[in-house]
PDB file of C-alpha atoms in Angstrom:
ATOM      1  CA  UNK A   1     -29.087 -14.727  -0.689  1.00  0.00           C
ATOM      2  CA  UNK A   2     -28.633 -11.995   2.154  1.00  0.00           C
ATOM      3  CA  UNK A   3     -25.771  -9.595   0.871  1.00  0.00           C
ATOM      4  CA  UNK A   4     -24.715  -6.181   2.816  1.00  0.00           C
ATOM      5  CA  UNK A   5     -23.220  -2.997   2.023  1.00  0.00           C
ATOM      6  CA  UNK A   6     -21.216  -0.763   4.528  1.00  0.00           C
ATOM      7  CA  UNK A   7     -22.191   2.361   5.062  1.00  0.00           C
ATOM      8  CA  UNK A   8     -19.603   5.204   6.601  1.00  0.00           C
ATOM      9  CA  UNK A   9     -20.588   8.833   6.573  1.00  0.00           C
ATOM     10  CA  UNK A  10     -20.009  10.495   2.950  1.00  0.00           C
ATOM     11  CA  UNK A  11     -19.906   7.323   1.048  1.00  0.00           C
ATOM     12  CA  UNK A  12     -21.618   8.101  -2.277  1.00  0.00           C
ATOM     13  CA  UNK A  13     -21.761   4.754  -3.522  1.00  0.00           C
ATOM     14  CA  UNK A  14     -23.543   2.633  -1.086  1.00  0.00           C
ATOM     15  CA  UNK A  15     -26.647   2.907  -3.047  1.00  0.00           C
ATOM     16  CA  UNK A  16     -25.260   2.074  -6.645  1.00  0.00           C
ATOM     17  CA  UNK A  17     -24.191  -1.094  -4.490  1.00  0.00           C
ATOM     18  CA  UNK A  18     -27.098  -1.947  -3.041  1.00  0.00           C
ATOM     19  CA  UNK A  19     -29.269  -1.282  -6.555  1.00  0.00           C
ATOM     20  CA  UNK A  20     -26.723  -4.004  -8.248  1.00  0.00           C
ATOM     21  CA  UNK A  21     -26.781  -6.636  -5.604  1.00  0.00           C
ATOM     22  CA  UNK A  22     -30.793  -6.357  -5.430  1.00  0.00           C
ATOM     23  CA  UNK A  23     -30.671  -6.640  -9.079  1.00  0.00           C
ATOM     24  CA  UNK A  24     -28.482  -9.729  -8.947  1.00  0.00           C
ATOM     25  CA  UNK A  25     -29.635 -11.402  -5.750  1.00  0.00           C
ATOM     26  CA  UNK A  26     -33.454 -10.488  -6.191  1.00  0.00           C
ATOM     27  CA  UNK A  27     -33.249  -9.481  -2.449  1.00  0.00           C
ATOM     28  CA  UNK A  28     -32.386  -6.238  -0.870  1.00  0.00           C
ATOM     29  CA  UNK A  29     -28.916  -6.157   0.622  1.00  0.00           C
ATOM     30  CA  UNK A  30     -28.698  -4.806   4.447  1.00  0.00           C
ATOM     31  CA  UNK A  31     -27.219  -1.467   4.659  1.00  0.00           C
ATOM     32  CA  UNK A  32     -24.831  -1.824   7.861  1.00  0.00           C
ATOM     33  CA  UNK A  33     -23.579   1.617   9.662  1.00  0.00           C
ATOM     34  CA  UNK A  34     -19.842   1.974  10.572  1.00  0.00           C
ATOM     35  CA  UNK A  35     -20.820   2.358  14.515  1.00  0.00           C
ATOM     36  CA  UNK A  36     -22.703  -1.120  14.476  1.00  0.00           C
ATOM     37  CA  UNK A  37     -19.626  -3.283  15.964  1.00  0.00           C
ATOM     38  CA  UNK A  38     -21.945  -6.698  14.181  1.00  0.00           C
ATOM     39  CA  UNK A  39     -22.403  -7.302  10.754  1.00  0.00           C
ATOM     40  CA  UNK A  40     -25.187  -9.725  10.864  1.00  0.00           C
ATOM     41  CA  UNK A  41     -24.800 -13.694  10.767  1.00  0.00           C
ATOM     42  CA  UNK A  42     -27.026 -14.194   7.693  1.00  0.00           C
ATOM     43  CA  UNK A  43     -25.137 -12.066   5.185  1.00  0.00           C
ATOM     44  CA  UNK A  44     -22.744 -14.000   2.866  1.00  0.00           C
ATOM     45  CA  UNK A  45     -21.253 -11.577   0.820  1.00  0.00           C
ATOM     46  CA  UNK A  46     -20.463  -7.575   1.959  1.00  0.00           C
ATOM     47  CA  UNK A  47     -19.496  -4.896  -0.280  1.00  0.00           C
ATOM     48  CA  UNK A  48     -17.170  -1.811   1.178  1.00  0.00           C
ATOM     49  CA  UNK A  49     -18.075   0.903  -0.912  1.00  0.00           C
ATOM     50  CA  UNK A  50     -17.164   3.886  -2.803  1.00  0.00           C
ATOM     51  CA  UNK A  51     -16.909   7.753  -1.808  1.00  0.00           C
ATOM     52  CA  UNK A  52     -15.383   9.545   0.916  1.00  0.00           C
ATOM     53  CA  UNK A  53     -15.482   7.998   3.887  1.00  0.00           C
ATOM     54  CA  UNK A  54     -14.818  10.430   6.785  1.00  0.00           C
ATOM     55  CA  UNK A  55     -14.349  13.176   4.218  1.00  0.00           C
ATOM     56  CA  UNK A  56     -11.031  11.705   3.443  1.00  0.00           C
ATOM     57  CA  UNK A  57      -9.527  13.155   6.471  1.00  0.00           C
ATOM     58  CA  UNK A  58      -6.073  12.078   7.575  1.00  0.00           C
ATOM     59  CA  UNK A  59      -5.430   9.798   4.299  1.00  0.00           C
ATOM     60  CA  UNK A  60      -8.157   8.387   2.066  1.00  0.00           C
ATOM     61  CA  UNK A  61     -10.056   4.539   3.887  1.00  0.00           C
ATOM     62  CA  UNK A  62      -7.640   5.750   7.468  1.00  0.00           C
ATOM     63  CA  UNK A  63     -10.440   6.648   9.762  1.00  0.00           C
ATOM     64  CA  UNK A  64     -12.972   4.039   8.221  1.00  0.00           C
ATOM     65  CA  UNK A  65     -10.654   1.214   8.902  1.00  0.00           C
ATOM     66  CA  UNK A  66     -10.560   2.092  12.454  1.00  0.00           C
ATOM     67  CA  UNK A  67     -14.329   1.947  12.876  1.00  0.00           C
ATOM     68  CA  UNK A  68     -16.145  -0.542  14.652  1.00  0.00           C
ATOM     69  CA  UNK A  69     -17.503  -2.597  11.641  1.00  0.00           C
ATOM     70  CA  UNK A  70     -14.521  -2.703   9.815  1.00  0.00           C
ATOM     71  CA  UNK A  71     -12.726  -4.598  13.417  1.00  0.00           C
ATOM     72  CA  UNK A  72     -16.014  -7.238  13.074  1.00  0.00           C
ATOM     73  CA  UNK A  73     -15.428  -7.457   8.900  1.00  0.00           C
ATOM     74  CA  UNK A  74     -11.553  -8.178   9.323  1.00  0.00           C
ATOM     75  CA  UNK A  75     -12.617 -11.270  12.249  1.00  0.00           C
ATOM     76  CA  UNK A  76     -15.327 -12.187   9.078  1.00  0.00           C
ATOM     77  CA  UNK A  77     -13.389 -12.100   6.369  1.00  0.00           C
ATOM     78  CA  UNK A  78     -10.352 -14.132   8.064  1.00  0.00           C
ATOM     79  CA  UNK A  79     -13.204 -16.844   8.726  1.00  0.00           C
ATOM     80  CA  UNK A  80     -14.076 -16.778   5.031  1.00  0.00           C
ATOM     81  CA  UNK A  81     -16.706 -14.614   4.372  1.00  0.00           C
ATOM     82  CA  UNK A  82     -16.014 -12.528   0.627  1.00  0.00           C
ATOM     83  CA  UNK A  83     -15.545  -8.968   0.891  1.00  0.00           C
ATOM     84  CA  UNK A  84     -15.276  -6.517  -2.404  1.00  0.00           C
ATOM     85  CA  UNK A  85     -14.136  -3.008  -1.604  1.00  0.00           C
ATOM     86  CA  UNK A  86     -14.973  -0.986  -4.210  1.00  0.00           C
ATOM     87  CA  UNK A  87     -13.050   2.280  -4.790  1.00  0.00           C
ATOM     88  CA  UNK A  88     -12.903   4.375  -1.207  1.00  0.00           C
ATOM     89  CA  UNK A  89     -13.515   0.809  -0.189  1.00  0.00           C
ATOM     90  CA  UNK A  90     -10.143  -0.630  -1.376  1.00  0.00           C
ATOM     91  CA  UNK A  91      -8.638   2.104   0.612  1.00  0.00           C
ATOM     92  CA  UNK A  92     -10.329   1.509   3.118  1.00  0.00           C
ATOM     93  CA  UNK A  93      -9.251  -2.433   2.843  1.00  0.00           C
ATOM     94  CA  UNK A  94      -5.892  -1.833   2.809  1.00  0.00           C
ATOM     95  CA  UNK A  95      -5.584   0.656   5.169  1.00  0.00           C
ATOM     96  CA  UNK A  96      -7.127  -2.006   7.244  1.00  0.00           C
ATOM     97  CA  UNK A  97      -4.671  -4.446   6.011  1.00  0.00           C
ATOM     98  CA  UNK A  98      -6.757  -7.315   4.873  1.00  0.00           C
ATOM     99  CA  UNK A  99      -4.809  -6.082   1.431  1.00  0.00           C
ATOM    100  CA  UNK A 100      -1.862  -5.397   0.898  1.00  0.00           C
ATOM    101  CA  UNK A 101      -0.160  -2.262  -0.716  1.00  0.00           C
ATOM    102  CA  UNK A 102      -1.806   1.223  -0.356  1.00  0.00           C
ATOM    103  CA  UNK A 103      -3.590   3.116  -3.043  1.00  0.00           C
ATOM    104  CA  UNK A 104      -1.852   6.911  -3.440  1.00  0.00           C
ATOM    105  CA  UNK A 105      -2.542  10.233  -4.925  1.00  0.00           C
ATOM    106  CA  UNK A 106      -2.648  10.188  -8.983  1.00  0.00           C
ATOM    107  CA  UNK A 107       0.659  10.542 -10.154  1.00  0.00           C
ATOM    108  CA  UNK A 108      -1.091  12.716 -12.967  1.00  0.00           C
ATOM    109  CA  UNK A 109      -2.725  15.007 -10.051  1.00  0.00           C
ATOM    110  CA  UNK A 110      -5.740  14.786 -11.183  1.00  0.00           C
ATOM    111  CA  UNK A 111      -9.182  13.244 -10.448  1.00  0.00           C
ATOM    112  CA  UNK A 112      -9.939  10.585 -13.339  1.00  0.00           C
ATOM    113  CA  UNK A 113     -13.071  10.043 -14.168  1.00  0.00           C
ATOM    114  CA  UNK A 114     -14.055   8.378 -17.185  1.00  0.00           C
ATOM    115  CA  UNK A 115     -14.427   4.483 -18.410  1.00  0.00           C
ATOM    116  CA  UNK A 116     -11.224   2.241 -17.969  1.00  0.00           C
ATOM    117  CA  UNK A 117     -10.276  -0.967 -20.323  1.00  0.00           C
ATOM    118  CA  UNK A 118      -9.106  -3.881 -18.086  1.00  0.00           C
ATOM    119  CA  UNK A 119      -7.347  -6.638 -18.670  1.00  0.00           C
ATOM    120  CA  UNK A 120      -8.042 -10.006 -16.374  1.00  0.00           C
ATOM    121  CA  UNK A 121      -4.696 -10.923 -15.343  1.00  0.00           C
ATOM    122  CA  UNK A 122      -6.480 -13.714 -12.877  1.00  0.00           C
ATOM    123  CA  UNK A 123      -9.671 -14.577 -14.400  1.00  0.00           C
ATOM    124  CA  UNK A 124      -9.427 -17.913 -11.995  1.00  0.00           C
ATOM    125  CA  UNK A 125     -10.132 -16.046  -8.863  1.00  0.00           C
ATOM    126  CA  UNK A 126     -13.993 -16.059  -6.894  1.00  0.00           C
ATOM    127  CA  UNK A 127     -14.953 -12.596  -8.146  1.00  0.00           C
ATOM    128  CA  UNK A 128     -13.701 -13.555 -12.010  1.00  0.00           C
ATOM    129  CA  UNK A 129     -14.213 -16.657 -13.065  1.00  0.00           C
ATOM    130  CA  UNK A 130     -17.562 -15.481 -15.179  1.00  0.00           C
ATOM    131  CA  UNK A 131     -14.917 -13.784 -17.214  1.00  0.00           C
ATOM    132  CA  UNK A 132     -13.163 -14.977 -20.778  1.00  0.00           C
ATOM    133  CA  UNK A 133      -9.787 -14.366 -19.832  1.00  0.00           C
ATOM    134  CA  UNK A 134      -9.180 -13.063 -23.085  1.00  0.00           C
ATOM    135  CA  UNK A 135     -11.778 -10.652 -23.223  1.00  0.00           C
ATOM    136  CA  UNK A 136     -10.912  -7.230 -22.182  1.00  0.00           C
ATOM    137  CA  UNK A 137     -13.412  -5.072 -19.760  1.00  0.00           C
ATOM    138  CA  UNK A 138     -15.135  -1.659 -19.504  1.00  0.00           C
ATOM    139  CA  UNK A 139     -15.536  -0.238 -16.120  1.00  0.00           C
ATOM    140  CA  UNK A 140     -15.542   3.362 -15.010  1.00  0.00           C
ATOM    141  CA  UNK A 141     -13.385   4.518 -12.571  1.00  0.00           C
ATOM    142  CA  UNK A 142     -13.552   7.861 -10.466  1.00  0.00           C
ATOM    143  CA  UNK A 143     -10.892   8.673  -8.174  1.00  0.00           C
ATOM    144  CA  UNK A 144      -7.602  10.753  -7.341  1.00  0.00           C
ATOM    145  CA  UNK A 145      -6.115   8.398  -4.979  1.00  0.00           C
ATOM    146  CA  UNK A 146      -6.182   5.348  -7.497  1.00  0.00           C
ATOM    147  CA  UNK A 147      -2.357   5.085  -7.697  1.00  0.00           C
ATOM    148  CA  UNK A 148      -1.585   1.498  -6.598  1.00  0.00           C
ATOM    149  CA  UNK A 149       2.008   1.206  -4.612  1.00  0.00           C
ATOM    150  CA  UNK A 150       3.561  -1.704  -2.575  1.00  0.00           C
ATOM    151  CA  UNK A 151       7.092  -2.164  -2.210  1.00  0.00           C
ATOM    152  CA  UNK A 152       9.158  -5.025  -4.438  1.00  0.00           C
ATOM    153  CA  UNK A 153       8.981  -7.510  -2.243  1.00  0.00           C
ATOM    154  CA  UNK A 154       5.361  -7.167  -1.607  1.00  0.00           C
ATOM    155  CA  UNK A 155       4.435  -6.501  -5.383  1.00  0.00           C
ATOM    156  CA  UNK A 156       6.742 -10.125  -6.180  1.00  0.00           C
ATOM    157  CA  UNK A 157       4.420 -11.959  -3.554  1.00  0.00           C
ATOM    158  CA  UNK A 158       1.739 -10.654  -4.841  1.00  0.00           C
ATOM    159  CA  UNK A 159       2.330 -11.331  -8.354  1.00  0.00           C
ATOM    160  CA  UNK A 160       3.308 -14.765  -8.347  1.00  0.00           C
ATOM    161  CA  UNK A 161       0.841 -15.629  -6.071  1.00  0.00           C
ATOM    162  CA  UNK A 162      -2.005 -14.609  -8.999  1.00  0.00           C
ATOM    163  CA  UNK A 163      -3.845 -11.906  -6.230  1.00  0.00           C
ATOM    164  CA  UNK A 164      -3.398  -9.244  -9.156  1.00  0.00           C
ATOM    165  CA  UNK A 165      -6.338  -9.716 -10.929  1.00  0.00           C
ATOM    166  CA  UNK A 166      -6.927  -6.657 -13.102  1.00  0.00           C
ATOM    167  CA  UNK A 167      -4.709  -4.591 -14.901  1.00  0.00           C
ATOM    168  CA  UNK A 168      -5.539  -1.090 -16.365  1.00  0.00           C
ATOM    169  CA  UNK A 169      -5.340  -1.131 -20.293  1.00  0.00           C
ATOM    170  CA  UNK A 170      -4.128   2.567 -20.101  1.00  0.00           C
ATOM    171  CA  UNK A 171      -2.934   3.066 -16.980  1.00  0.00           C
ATOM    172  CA  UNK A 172      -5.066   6.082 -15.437  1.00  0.00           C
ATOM    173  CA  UNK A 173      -3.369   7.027 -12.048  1.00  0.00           C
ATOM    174  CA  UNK A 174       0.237   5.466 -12.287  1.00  0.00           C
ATOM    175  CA  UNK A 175      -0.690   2.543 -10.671  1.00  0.00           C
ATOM    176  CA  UNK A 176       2.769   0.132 -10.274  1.00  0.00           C
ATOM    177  CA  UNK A 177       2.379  -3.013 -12.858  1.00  0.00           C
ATOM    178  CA  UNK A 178      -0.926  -1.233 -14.005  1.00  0.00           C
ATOM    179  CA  UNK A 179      -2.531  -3.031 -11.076  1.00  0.00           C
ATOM    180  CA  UNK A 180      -6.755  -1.860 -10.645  1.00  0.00           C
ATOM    181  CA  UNK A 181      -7.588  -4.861  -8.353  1.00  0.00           C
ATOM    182  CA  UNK A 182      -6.019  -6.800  -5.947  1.00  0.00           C
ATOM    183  CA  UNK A 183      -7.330 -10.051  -3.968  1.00  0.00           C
ATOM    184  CA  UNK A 184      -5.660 -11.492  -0.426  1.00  0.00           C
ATOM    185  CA  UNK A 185      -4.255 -14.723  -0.093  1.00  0.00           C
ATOM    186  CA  UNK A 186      -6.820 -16.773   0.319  1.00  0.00           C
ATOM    187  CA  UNK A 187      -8.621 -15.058  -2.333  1.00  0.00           C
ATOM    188  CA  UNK A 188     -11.738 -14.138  -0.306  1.00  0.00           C
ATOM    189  CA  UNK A 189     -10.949  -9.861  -0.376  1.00  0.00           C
ATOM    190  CA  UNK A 190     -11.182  -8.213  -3.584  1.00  0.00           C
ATOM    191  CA  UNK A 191     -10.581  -4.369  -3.792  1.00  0.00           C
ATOM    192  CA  UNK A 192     -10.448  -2.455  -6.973  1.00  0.00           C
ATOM    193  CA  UNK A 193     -10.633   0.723  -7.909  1.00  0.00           C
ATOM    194  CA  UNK A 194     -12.959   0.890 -10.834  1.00  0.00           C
ATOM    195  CA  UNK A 195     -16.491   0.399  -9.787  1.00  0.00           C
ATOM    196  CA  UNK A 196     -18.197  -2.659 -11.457  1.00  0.00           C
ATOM    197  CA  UNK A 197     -21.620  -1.472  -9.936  1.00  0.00           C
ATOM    198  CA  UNK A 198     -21.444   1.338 -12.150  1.00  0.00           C
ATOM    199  CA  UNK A 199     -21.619  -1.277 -15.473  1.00  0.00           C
ATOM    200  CA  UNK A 200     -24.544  -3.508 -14.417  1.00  0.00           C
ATOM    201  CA  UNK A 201     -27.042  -1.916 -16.954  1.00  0.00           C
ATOM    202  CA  UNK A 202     -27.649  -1.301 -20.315  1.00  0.00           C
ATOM    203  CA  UNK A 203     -28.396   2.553 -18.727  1.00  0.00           C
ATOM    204  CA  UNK A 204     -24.774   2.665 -17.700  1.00  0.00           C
ATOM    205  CA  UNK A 205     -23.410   2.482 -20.386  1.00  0.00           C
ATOM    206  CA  UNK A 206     -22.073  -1.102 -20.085  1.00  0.00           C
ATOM    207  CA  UNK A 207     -22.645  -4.353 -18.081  1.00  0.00           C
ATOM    208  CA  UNK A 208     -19.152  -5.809 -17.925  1.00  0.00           C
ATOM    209  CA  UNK A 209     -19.564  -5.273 -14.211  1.00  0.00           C
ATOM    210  CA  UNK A 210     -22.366  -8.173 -14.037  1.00  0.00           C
ATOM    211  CA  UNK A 211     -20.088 -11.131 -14.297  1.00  0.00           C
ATOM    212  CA  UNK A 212     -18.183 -10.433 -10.830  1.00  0.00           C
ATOM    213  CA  UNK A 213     -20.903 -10.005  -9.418  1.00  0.00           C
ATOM    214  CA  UNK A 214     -22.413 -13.344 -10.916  1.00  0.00           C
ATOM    215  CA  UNK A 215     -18.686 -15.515  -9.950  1.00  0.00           C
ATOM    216  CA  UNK A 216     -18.788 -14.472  -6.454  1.00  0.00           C
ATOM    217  CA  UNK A 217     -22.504 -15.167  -6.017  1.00  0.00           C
ATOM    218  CA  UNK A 218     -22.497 -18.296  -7.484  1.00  0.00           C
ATOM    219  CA  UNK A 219     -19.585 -19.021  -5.537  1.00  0.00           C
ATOM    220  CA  UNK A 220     -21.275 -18.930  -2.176  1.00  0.00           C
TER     221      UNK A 220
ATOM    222  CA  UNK B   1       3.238  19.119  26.904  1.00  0.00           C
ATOM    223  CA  UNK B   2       2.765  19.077  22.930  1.00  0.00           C
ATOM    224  CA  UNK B   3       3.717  16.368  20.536  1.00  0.00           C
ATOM    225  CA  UNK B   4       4.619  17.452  17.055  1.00  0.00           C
ATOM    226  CA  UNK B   5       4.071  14.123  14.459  1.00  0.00           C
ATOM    227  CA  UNK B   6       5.550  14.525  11.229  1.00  0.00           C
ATOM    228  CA  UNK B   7       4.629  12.077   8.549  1.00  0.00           C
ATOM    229  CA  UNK B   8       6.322  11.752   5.209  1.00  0.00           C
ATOM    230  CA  UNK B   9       6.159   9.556   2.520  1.00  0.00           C
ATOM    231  CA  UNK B  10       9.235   6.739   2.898  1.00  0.00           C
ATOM    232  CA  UNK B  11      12.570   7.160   0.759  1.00  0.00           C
ATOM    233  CA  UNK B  12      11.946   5.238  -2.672  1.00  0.00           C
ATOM    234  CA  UNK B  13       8.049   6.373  -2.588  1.00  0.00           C
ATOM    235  CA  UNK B  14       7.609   8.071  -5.872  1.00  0.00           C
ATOM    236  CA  UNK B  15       5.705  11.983  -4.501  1.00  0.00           C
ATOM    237  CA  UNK B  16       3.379  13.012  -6.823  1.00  0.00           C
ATOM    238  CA  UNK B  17       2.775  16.066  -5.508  1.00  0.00           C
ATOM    239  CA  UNK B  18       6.414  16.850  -4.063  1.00  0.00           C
ATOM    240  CA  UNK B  19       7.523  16.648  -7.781  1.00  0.00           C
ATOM    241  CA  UNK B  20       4.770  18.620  -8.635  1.00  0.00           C
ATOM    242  CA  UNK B  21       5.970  21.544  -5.884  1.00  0.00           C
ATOM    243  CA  UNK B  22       9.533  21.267  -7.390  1.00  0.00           C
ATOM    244  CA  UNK B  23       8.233  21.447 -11.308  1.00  0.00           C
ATOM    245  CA  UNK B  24       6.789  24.346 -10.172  1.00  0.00           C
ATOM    246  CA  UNK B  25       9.088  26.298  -8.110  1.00  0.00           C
ATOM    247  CA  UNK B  26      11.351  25.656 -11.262  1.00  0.00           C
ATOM    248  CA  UNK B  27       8.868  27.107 -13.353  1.00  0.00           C
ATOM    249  CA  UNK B  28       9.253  30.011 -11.091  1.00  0.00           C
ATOM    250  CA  UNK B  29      13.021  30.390 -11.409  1.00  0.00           C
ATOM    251  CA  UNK B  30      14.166  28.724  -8.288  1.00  0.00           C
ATOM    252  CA  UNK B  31      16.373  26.732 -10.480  1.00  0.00           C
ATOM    253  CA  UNK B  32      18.387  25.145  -7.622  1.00  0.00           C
ATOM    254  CA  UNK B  33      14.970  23.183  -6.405  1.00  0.00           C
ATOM    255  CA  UNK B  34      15.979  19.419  -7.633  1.00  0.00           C
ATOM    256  CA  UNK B  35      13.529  17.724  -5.385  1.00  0.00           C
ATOM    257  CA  UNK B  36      10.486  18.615  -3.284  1.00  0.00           C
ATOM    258  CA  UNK B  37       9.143  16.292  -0.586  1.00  0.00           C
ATOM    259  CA  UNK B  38       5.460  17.100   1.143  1.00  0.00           C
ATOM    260  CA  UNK B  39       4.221  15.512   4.196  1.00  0.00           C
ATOM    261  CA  UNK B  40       2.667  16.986   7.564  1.00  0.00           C
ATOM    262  CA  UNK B  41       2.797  17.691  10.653  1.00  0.00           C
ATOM    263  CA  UNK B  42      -0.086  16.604  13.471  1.00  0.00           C
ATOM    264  CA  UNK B  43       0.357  18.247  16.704  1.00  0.00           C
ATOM    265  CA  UNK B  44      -0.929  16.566  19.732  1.00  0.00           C
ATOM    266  CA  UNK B  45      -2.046  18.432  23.030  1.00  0.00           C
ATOM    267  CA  UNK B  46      -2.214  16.225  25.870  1.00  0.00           C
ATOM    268  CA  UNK B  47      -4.210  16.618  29.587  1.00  0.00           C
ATOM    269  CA  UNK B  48      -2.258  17.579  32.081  1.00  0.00           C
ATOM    270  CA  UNK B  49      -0.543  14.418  33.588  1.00  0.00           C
ATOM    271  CA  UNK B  50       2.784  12.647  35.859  1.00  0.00           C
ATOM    272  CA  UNK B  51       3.642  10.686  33.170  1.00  0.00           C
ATOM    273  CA  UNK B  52       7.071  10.908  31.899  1.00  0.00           C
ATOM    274  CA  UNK B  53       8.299  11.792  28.231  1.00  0.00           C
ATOM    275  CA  UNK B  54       8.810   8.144  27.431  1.00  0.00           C
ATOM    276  CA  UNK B  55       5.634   7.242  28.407  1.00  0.00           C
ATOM    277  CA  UNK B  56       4.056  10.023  26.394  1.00  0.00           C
ATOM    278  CA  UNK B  57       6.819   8.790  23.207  1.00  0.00           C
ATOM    279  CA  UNK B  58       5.536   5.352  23.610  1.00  0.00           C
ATOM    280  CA  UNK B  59       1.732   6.263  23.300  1.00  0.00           C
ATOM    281  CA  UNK B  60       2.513   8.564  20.324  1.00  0.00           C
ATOM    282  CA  UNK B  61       4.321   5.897  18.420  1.00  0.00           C
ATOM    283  CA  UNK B  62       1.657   3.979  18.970  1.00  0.00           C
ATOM    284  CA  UNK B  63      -0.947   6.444  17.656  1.00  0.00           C
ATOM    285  CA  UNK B  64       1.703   6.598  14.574  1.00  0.00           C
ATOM    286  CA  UNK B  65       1.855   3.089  14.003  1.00  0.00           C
ATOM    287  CA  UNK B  66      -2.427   2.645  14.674  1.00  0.00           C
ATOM    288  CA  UNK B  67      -3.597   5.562  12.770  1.00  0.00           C
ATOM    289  CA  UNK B  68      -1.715   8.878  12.179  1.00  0.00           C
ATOM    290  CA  UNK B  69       0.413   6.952   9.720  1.00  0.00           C
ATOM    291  CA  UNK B  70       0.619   4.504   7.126  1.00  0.00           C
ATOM    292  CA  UNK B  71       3.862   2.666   7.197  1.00  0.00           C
ATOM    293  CA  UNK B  72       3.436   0.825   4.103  1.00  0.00           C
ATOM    294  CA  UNK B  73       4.291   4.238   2.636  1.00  0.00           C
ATOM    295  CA  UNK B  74       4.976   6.474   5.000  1.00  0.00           C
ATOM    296  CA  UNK B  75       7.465   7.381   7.793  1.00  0.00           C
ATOM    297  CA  UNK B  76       7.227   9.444  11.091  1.00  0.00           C
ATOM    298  CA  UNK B  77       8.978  11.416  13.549  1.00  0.00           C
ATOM    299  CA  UNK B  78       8.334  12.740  16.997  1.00  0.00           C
ATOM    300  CA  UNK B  79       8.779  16.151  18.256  1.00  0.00           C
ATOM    301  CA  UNK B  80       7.737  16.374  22.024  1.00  0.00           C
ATOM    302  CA  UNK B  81       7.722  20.205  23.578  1.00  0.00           C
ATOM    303  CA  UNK B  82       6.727  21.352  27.111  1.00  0.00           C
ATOM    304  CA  UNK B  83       4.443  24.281  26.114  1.00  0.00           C
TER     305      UNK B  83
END
């Protein structure tokens, strides 16, 4: 299964993506550069990952959503193909708008870093379905501009149409309704802030991370 | 001619670090502080050029609504100046 990670200048994460999808696909994942306007026909699944794209310049995922991969994802993604933005890759996502809301500085001011309990609020959705809805997760997160907003109406669509699909434990960053991952309508985008490539080994520290991985590949 | 773009977070936004700036000026004694908004300001030099200040307005609010702002969250104004 041909996967692909993004790759903008100063993310930090690409390579914790790639190492999890090689792990879980058994085949190297194509590393695609912001300026290539094509992400290749044969990859089915593309993560946008963490770090700080563009040095975070302007407003965390702004300049990154302008770049010429992101224009060919968004065409992608509205033809089907699953996205996860992990992270600076959420941002990114949203500042793109293939998700709604926009992720803000920490209410707290401060850059978390440290393991966060979730909660599956949609454990029916491509990337969760792996899950036991009842089962709480452990994923670390690491950011300052974590702080989910979206407006009332927008956080009422959102909610009854089941996109939230996790929900922080113990809320890190002030997030509105606790929200740590969202999914689009058609429930092909996921972006989240903790990074689920970060708990795919025993050497992490946890591998709650594995089953997302494993319900979107198996969805394909 | 200059553009001045100044982007702040929309009314009903909760400001982390505006409240911060106000917590702290009242820590300082400036007791009469009961809010603090932050934002910025991006100012835009253009080539020399005939067009007119609503063509340059137009392009700018363009730039505002394609990049130099977010408007889920955020709001803008324009300042335009003959240097």
């Amino acid at each position: 299964m041909q996967t692909a990670v993004i790759v903008f200048p100063a993310s930090n994460c690409d390579r914790d993506a790639a190492t999890a999808l090689e792990k879980l696909t058994g085949k190297a994942p194509r590393m695609v550069w912001h300026n290539d306007p094509i992400i290749p026909d044969d990859v089915r699944f593309v993560v946008v990952p963490g770090g700080f794209s563009y040095g975070d310049y302007l407003r965390s995922g702004a300049i990154a959503a302008n770049s010429p991969v992101i224009q060919d994802l968004k065409r992608k993604a509205e033809a089907g193909l699953p996205v996860l933005g992990i992270c600076n890759g959420f941002q990114i996502l949203t500042e793109a708008r293939m998700l709604p809301g926009a992720l803000m500085r920490n209410t707290n001011q401060k850059f978390v870093c440290r393991i966060s309990r979730l909660r599956l609020a949609n454990a029916k959705t491509r990337f969760t379905k792996r899950y036991d809805a009842k089962n709480e997760i452990d994923i670390p997160v690491a950011h300052h501009d974590g702080n989910f907003f979206a407006d009332d109406d927008t956080l009422r669509r959102i909610e009854g149409n089941g996109q939230v699909v996790f929900r922080y434990v113990d809320n890190p960053n002030g997030s509105r309704n606790d929200i740590a991952g969202i999914v689009n309508e058609a429930g092909n985008v996921l972006g989240m802030m903790p990074h689920p490539e970060r708990a795919v080994d025993k050497l992490h520290g946890g591998t709650d991370g594995i089953p997302l991985f494993k319900s979107i590949l198996e969805s394909l | 001619m200059i553009a001045r773009v100044y982007v702040g977070l929309k009314p009903g936004v909760l400001d982390p670090q505006g409240r911060t700036i106000a917590n702290s000026l009242n820590d300082l004694g400036f007791n009469e502080v009961v809010d603090a908004k932050q934002g910025k300001v991006i100012e835009l030099r253009f080539a020399e050029s005939d067009a007119g200040r609503d063509a340059v307005e137009a392009r700018v609010k363009e730039m505002c609504e394609k990049l130099l702002a977010n408007t889920v969250i955020e709001s803008y104004r324009i300042e335009l100046d003959e240097e």
